[in-house]
Coordinates of N, CA and C in Angstrom, one line a residue:
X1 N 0.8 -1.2 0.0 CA 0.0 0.0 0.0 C 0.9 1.3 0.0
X2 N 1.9 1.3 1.2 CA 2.8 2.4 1.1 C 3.7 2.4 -0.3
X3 N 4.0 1.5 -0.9 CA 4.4 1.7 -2.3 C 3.8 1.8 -3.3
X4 N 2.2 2.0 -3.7 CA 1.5 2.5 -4.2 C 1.2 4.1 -4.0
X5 N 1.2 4.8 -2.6 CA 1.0 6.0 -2.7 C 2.4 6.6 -2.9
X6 N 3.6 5.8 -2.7 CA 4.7 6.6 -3.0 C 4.7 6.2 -4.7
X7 N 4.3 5.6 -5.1 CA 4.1 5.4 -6.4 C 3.8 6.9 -7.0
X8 N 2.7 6.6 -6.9 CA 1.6 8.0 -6.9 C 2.0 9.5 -6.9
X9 N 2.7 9.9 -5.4 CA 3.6 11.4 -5.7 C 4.7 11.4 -6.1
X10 N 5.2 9.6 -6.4 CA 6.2 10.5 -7.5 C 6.2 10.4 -9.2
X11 N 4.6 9.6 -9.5 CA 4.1 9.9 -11.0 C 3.5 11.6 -11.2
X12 N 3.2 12.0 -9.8 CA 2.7 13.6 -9.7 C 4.0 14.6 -9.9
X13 N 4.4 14.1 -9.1 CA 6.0 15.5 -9.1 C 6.7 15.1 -10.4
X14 N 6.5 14.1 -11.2 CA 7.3 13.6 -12.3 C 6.3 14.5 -13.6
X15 N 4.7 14.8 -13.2 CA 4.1 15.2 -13.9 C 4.4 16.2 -14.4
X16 N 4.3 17.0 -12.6 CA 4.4 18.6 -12.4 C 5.6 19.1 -13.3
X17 N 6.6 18.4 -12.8 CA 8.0 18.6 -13.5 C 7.9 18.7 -15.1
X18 N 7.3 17.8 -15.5 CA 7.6 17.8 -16.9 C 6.9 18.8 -17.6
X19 N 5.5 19.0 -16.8 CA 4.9 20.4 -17.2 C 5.7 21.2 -17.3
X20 N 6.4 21.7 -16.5 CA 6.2 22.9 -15.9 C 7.9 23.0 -16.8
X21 N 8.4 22.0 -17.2 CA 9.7 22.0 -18.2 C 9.4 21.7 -19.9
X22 N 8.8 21.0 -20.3 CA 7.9 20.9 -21.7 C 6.8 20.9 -21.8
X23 N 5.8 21.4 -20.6 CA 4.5 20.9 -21.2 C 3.8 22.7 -21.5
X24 N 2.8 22.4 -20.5 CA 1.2 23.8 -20.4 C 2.6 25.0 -20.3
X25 N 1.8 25.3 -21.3 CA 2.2 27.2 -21.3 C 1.6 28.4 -20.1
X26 N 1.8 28.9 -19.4 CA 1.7 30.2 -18.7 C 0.6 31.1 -19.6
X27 N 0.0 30.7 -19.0 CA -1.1 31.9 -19.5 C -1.3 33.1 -18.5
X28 N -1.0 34.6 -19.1 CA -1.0 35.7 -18.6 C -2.5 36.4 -18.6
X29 N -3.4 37.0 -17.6 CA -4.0 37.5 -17.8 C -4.1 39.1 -17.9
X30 N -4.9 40.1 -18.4 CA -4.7 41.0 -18.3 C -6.5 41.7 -18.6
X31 N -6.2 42.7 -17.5 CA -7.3 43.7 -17.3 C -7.1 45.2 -17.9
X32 N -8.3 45.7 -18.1 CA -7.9 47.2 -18.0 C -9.3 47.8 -18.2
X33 N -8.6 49.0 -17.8 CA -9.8 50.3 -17.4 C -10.0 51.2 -18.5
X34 N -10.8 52.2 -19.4 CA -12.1 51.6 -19.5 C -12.6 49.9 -19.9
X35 N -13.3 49.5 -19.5 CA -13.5 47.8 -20.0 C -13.6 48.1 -21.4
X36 N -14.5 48.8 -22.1 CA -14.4 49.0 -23.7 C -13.3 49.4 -24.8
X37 N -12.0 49.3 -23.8 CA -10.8 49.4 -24.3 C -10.4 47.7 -25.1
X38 N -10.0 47.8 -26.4 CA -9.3 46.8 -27.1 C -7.9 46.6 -27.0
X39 N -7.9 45.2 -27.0 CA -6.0 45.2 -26.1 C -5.9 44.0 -27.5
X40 N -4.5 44.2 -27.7 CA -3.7 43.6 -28.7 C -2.6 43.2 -28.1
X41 N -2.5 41.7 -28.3 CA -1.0 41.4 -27.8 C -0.3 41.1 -29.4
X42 N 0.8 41.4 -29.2 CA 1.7 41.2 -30.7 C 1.1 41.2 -32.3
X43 N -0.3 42.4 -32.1 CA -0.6 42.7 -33.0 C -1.9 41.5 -33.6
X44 N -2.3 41.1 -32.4 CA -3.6 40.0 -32.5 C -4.2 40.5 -31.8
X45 N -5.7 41.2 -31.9 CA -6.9 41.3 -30.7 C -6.8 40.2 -29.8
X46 N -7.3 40.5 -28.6 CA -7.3 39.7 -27.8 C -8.8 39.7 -26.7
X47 N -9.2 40.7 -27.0 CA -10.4 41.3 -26.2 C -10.3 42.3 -25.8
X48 N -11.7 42.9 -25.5 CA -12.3 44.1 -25.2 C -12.3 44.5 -23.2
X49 N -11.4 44.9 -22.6 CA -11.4 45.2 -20.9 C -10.7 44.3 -20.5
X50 N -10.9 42.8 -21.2 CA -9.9 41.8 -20.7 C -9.4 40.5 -21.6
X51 N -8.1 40.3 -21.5 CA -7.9 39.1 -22.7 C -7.1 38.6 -21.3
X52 N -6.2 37.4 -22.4 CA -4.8 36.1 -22.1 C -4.6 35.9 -22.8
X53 N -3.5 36.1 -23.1 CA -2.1 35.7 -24.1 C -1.0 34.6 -23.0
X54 N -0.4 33.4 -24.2 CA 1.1 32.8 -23.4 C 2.1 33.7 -23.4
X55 N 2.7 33.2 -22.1 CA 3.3 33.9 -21.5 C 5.0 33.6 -22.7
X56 N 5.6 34.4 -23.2 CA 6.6 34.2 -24.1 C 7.6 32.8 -22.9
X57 N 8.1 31.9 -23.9 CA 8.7 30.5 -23.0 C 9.7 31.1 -22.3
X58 N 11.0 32.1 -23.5 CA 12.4 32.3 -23.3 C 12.2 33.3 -22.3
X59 N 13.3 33.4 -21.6 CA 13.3 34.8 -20.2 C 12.8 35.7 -20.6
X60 N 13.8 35.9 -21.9 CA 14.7 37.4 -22.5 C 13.1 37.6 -24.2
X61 N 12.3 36.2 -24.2 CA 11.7 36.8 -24.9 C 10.8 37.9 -24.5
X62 N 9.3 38.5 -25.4 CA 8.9 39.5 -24.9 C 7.2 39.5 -25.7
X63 N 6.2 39.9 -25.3 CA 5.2 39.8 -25.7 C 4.7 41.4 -25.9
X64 N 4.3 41.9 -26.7 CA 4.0 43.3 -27.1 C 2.7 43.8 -26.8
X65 N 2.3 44.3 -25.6 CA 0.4 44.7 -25.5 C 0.4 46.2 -26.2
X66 N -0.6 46.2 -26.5 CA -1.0 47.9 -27.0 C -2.4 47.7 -26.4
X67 N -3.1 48.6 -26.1 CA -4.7 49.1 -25.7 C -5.0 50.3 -26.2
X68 N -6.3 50.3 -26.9 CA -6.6 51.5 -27.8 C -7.5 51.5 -27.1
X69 N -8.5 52.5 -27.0 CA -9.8 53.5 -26.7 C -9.8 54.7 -27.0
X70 N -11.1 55.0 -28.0 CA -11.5 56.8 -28.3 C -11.5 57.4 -26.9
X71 N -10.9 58.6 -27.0 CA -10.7 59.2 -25.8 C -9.5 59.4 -24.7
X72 N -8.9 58.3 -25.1 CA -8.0 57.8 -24.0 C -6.0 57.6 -24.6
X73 N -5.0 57.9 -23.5 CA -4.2 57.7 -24.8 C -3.8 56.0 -25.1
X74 N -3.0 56.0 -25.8 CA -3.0 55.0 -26.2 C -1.6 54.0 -25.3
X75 N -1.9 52.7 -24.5 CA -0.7 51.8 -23.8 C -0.3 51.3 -25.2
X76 N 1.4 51.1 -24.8 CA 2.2 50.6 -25.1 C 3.4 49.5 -24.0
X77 N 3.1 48.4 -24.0 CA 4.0 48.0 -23.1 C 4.6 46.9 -23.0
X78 N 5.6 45.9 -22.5 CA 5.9 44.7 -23.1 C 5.9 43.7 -21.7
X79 N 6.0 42.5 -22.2 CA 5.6 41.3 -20.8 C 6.5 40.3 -21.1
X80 N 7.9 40.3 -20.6 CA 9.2 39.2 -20.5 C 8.3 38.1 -20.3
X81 N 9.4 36.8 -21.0 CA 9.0 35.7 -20.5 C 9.6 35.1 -18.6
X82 N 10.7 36.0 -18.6 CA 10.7 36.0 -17.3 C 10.3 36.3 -16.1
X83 N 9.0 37.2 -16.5 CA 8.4 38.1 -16.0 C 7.3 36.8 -14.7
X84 N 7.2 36.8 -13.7 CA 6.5 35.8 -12.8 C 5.2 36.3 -12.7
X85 N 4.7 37.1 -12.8 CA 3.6 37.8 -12.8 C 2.1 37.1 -13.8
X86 N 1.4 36.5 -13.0 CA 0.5 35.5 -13.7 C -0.8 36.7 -14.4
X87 N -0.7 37.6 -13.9 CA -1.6 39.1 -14.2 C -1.7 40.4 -14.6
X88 N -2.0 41.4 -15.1 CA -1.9 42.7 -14.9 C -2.7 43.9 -15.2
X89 N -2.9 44.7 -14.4 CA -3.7 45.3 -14.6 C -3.4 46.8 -14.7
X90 N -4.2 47.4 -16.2 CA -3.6 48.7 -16.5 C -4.9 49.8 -17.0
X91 N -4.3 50.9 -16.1 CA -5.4 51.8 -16.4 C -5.2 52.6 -17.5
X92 N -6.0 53.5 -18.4 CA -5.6 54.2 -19.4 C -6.1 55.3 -19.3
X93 N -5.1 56.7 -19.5 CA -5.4 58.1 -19.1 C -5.5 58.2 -20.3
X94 N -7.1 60.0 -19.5 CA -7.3 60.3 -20.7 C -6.9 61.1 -21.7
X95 N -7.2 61.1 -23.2 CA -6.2 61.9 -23.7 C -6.9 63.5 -23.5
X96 N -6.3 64.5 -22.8 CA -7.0 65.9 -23.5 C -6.9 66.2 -24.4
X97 N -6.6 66.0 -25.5 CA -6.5 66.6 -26.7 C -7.7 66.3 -27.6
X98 N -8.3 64.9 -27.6 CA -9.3 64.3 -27.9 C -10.1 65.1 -27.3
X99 N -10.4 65.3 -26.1 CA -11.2 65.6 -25.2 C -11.7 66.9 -25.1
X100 N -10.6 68.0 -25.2 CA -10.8 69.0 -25.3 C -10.9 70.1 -26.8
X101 N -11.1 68.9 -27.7 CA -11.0 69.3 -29.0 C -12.4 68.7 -29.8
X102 N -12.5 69.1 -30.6 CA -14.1 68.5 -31.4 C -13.7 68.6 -33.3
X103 N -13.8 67.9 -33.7 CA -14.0 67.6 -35.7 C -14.8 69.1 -35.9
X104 N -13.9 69.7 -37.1 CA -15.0 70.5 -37.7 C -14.1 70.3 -39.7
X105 N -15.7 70.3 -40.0 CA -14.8 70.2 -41.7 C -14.8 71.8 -42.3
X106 N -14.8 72.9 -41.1 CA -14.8 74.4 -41.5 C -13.9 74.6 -41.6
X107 N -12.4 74.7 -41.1 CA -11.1 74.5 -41.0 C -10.5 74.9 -42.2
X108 N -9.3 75.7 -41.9 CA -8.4 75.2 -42.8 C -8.7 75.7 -44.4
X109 N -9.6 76.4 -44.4 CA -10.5 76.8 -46.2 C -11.3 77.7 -45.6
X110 N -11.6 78.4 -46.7 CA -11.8 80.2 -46.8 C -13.6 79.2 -47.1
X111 N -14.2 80.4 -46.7 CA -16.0 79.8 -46.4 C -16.6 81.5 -46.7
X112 N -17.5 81.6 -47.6 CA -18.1 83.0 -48.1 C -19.2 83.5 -47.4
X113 N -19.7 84.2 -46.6 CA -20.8 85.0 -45.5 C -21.3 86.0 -46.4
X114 N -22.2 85.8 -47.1 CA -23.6 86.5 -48.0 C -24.0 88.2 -47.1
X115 N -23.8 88.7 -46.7 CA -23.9 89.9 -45.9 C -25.3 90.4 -45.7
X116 N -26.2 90.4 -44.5 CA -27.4 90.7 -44.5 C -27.5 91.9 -45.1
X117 N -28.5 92.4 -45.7 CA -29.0 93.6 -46.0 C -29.0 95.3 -44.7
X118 N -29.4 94.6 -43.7 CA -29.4 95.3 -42.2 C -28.2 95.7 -42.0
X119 N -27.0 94.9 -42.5 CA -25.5 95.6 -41.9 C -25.0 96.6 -43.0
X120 N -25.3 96.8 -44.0 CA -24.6 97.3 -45.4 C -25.7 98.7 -45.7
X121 N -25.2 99.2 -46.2 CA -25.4 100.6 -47.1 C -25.3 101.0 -48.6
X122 N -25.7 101.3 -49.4 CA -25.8 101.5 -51.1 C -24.7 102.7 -51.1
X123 N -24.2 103.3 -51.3 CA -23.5 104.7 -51.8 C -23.7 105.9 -53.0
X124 N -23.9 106.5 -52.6 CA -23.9 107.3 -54.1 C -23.1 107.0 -55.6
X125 N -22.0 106.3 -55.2 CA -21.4 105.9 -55.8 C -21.5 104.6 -56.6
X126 N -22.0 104.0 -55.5 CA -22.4 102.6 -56.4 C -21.6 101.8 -55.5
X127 N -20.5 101.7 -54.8 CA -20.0 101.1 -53.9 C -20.7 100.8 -52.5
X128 N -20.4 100.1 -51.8 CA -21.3 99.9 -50.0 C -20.6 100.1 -48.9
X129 N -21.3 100.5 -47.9 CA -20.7 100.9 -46.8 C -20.9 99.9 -45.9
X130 N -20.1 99.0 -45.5 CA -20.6 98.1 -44.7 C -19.4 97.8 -43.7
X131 N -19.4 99.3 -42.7 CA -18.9 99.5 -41.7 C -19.6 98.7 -40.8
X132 N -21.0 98.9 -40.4 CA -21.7 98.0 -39.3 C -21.4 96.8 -39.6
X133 N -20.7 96.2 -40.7 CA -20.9 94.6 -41.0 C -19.5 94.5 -40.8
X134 N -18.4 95.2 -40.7 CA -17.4 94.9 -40.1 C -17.4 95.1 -38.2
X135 N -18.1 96.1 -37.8 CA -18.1 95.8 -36.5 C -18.6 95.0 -35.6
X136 N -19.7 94.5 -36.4 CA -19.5 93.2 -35.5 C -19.0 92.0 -35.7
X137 N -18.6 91.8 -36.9 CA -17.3 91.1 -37.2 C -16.2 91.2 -36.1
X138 N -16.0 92.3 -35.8 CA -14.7 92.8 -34.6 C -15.4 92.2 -33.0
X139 N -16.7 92.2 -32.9 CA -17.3 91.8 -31.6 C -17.4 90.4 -31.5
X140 N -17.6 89.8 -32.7 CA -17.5 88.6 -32.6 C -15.9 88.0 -32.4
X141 N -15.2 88.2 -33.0 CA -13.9 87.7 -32.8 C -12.9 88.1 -31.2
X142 N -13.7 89.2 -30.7 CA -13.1 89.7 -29.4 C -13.7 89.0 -28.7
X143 N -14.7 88.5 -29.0 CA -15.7 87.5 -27.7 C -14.4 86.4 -28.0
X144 N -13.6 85.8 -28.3 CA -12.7 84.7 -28.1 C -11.2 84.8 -28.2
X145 N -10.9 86.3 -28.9 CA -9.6 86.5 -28.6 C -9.4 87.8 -27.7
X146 N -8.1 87.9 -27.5 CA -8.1 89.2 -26.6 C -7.8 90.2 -27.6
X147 N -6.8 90.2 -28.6 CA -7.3 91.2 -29.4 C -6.7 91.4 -30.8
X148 N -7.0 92.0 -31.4 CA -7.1 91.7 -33.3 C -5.7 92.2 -33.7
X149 N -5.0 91.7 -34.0 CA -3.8 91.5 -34.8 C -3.9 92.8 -35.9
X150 N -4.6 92.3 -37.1 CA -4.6 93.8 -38.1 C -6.0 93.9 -38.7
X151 N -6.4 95.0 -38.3 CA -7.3 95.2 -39.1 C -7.2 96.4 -40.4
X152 N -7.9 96.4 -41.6 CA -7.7 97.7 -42.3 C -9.0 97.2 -42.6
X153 N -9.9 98.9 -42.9 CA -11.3 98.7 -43.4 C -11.0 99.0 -44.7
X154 N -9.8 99.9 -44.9 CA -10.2 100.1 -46.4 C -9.8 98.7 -47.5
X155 N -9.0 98.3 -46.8 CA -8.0 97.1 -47.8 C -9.4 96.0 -47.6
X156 N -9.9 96.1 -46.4 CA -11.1 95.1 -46.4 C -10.3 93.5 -46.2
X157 N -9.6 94.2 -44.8 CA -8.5 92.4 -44.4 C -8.7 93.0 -42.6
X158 N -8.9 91.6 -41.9 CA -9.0 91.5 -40.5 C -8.0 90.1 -40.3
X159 N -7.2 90.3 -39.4 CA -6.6 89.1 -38.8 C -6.6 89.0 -37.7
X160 N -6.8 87.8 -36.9 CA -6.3 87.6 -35.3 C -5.2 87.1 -34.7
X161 N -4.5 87.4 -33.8 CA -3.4 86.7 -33.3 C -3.8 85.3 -33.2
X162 N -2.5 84.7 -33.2 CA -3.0 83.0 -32.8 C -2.9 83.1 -31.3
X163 N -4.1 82.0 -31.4 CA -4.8 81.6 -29.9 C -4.4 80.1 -29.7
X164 N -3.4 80.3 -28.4 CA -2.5 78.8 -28.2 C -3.5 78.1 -27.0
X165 N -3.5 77.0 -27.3 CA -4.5 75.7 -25.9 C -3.3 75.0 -26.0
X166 N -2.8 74.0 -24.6 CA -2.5 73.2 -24.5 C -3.0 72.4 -23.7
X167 N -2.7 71.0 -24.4 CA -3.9 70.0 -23.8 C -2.5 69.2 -22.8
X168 N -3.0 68.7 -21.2 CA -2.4 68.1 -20.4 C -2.1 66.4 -20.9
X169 N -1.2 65.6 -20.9 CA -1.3 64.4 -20.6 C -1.3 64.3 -21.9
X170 N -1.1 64.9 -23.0 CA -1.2 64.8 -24.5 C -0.3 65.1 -25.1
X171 N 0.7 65.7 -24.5 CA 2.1 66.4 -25.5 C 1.7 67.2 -26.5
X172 N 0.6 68.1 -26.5 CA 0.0 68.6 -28.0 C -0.4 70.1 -28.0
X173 N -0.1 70.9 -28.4 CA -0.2 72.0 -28.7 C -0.9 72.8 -30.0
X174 N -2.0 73.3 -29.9 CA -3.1 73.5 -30.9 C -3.3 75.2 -30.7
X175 N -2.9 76.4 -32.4 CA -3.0 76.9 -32.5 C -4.3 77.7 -33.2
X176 N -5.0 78.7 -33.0 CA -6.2 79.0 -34.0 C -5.8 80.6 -34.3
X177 N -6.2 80.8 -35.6 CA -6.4 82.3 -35.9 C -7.5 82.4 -36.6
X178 N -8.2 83.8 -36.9 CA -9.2 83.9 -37.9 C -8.9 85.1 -38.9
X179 N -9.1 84.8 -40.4 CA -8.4 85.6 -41.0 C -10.0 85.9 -42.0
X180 N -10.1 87.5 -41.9 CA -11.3 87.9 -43.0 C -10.8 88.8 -44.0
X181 N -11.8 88.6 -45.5 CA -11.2 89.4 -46.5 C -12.5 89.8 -46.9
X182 N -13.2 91.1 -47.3 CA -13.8 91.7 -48.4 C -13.9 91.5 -49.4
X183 N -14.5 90.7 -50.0 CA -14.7 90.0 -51.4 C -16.0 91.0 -52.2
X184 N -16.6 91.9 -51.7 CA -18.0 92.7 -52.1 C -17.4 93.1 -53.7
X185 N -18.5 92.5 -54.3 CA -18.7 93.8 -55.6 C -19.9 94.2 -56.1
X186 N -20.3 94.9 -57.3 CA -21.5 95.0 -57.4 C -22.8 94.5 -57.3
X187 N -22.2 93.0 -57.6 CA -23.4 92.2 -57.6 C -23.4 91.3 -56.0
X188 N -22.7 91.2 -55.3 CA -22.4 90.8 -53.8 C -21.6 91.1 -52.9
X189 N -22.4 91.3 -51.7 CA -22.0 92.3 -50.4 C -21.0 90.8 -49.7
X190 N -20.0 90.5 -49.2 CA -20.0 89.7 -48.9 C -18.4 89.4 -48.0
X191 N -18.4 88.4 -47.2 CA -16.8 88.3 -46.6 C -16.6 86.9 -46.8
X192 N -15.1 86.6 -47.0 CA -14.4 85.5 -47.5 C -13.6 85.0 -46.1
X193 N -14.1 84.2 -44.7 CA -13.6 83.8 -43.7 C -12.7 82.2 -43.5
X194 N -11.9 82.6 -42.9 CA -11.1 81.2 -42.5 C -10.7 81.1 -41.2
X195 N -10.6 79.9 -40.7 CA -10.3 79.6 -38.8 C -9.4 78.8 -39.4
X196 N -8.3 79.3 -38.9 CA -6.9 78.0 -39.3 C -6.9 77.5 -38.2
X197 N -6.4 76.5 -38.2 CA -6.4 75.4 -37.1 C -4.8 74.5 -37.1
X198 N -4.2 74.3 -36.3 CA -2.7 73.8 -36.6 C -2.1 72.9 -35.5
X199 N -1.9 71.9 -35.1 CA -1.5 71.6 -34.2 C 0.3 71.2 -34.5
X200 N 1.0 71.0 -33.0 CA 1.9 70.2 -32.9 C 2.7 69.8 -31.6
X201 N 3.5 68.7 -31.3 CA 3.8 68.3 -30.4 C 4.4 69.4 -29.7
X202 N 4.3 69.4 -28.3 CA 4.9 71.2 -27.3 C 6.5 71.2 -28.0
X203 N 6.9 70.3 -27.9 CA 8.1 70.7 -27.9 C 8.8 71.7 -29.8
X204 N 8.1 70.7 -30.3 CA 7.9 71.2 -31.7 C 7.3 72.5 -32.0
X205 N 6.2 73.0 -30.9 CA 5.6 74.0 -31.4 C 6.2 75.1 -30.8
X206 N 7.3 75.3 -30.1 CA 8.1 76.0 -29.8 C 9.0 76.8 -30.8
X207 N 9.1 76.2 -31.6 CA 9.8 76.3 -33.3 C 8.7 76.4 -34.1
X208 N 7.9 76.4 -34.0 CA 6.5 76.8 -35.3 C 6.4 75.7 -35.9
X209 N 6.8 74.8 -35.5 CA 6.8 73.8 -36.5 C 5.3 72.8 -36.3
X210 N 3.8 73.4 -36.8 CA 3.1 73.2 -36.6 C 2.5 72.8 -38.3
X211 N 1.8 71.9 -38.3 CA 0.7 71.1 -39.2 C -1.0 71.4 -39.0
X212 N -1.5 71.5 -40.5 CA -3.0 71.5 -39.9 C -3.9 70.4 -39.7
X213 N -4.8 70.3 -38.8 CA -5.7 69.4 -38.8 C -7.2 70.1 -38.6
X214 N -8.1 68.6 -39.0 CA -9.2 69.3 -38.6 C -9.9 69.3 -37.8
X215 N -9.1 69.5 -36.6 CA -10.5 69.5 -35.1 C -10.0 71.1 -34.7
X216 N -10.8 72.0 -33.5 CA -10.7 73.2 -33.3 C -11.0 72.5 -31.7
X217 N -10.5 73.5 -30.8 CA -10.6 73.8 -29.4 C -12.1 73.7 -28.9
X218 N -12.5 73.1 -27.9 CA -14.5 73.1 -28.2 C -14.6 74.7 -27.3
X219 N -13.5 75.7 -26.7 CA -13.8 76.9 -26.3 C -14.0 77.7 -27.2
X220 N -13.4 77.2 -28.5 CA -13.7 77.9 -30.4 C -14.6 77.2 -31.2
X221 N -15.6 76.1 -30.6 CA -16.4 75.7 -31.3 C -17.4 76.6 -31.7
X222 N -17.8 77.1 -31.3 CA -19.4 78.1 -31.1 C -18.8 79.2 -32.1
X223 N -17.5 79.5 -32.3 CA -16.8 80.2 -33.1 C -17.3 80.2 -34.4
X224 N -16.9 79.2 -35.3 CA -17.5 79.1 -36.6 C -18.8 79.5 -36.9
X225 N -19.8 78.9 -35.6 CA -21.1 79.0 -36.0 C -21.5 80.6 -35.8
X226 N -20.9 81.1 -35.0 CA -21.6 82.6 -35.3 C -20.0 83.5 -36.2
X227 N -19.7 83.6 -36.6 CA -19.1 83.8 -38.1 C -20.3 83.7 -39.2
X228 N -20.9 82.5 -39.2 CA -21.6 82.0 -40.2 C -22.9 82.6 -39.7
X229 N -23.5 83.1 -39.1 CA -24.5 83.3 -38.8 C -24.9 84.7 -38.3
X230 N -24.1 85.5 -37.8 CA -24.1 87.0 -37.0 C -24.6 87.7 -37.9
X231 N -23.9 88.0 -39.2 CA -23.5 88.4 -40.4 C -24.2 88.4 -41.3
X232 N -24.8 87.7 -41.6 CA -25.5 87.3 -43.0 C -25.5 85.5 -43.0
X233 N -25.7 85.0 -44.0 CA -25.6 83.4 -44.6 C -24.4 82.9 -45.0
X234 N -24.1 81.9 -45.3 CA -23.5 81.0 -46.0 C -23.5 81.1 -47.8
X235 N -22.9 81.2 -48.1 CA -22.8 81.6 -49.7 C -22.2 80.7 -50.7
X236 N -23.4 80.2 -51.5 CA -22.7 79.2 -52.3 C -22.5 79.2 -53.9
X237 N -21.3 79.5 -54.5 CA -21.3 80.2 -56.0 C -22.1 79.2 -56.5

């Protein structure tokens, strides 16, 4: 009997051993925060908040996670095979720049404002006076910048300084200006507007070395729409 049970732990430790030297692989699990985050190990989905991947055999090898989520920045991180750790769990910060920015396809391109009749004046001349349609052109743009770069009424050109945001936790730095031109002639009263929009990494944007894209600041969202609206219409040749 006693050599049957010693039988027995040592066909078990003979088992364990061989496992644990050629057999079952280590499976790693892993969590993360938000759950609707998608995790990739070495470039394979793995699931959504939580997957398991094997654990790489060699010490020195390495398994590759990434975790995406809109909103959030993006993990990058690696998991040794020597790593003892049966688990892990990672949270993912949010990105501000996502966050504090919103899509606009206004960007970036000159957009034409039809001039209400109420702001403008006929002339003796035949030309229009549409001083009141530049001032509040000027009120609107002061409601978001602190103050106007160049203006000339007669050249019929407005610019704004650029307006710098920086977003926390995002390394990103996003510039805005708004530039207007006087396009009026006889047959239309009218202004030719653009919101440039530019971002780049802080350290980059230190050097101007800035690119455009198309999202705007959401404290400049409301921006476009009264541009487009204060003034007159939207104008389509």
């Amino acid at each position: 009997m006693k050599q049957k049970v010693l039988l027995t732990m040592l066909l078990v430790l003979c088992t364990a051993v061989y496992a644990s030297a050629f057999g079952k692989t280590k499976i790693v699990k892993v969590s993360v925060e938000p759950r609707e985050a998608a995790i990739y190990v070495d470039n394979t989905f793995v699931g959504n908040g939580f997957g398991e991947f094997p654990c790489p055999k060699k010490k020195n090898s390495v398994a590759v996670i990434r975790v995406e989520c809109d909103g959030y920045l993006t993990i990058n991180t690696k998991f040794y095979g020597g790593d003892k750790r049966e688990s892990l769990h990672l949270v993912m910060q949010p990105d501000g720049f996502i966050n504090g920015t919103e899509p606009s396809g206004a960007v970036n391109k000159f957009f034409t404002i039809e001039v209400d009749k109420k702001f403008y004046s006929k002339k003796d001349d035949g030309t229009y006076d549409t001083k009141t349609a530049w001032k509040l052109l000027h009120q609107v743009l002061l409601n978001y910048f602190d103050e106007i770069e160049t203006t000339d009424f007669y050249s019929g050109y407005v610019q704004t300084p650029w307006h710098y945001t920086d977003f926390t936790m995002s390394d990103k730095q996003l510039r805005n200006r708004v530039v207007i031109r006087d396009i009026s002639n006889p047959e239309l009263v009218a202004f030719q507007i653009k919101v440039l929009s530019e971002v780049a990494a802080t350290k980059l944007g230190k050097h101007g070395e800035f690119v455009e894209i198309d999202r705007i600041p959401r404290e400049l969202s409301s921006l476009i729409q009264e541009l487009q609206t204060r003034v007159g219409k939207l104008h389509s040749f």
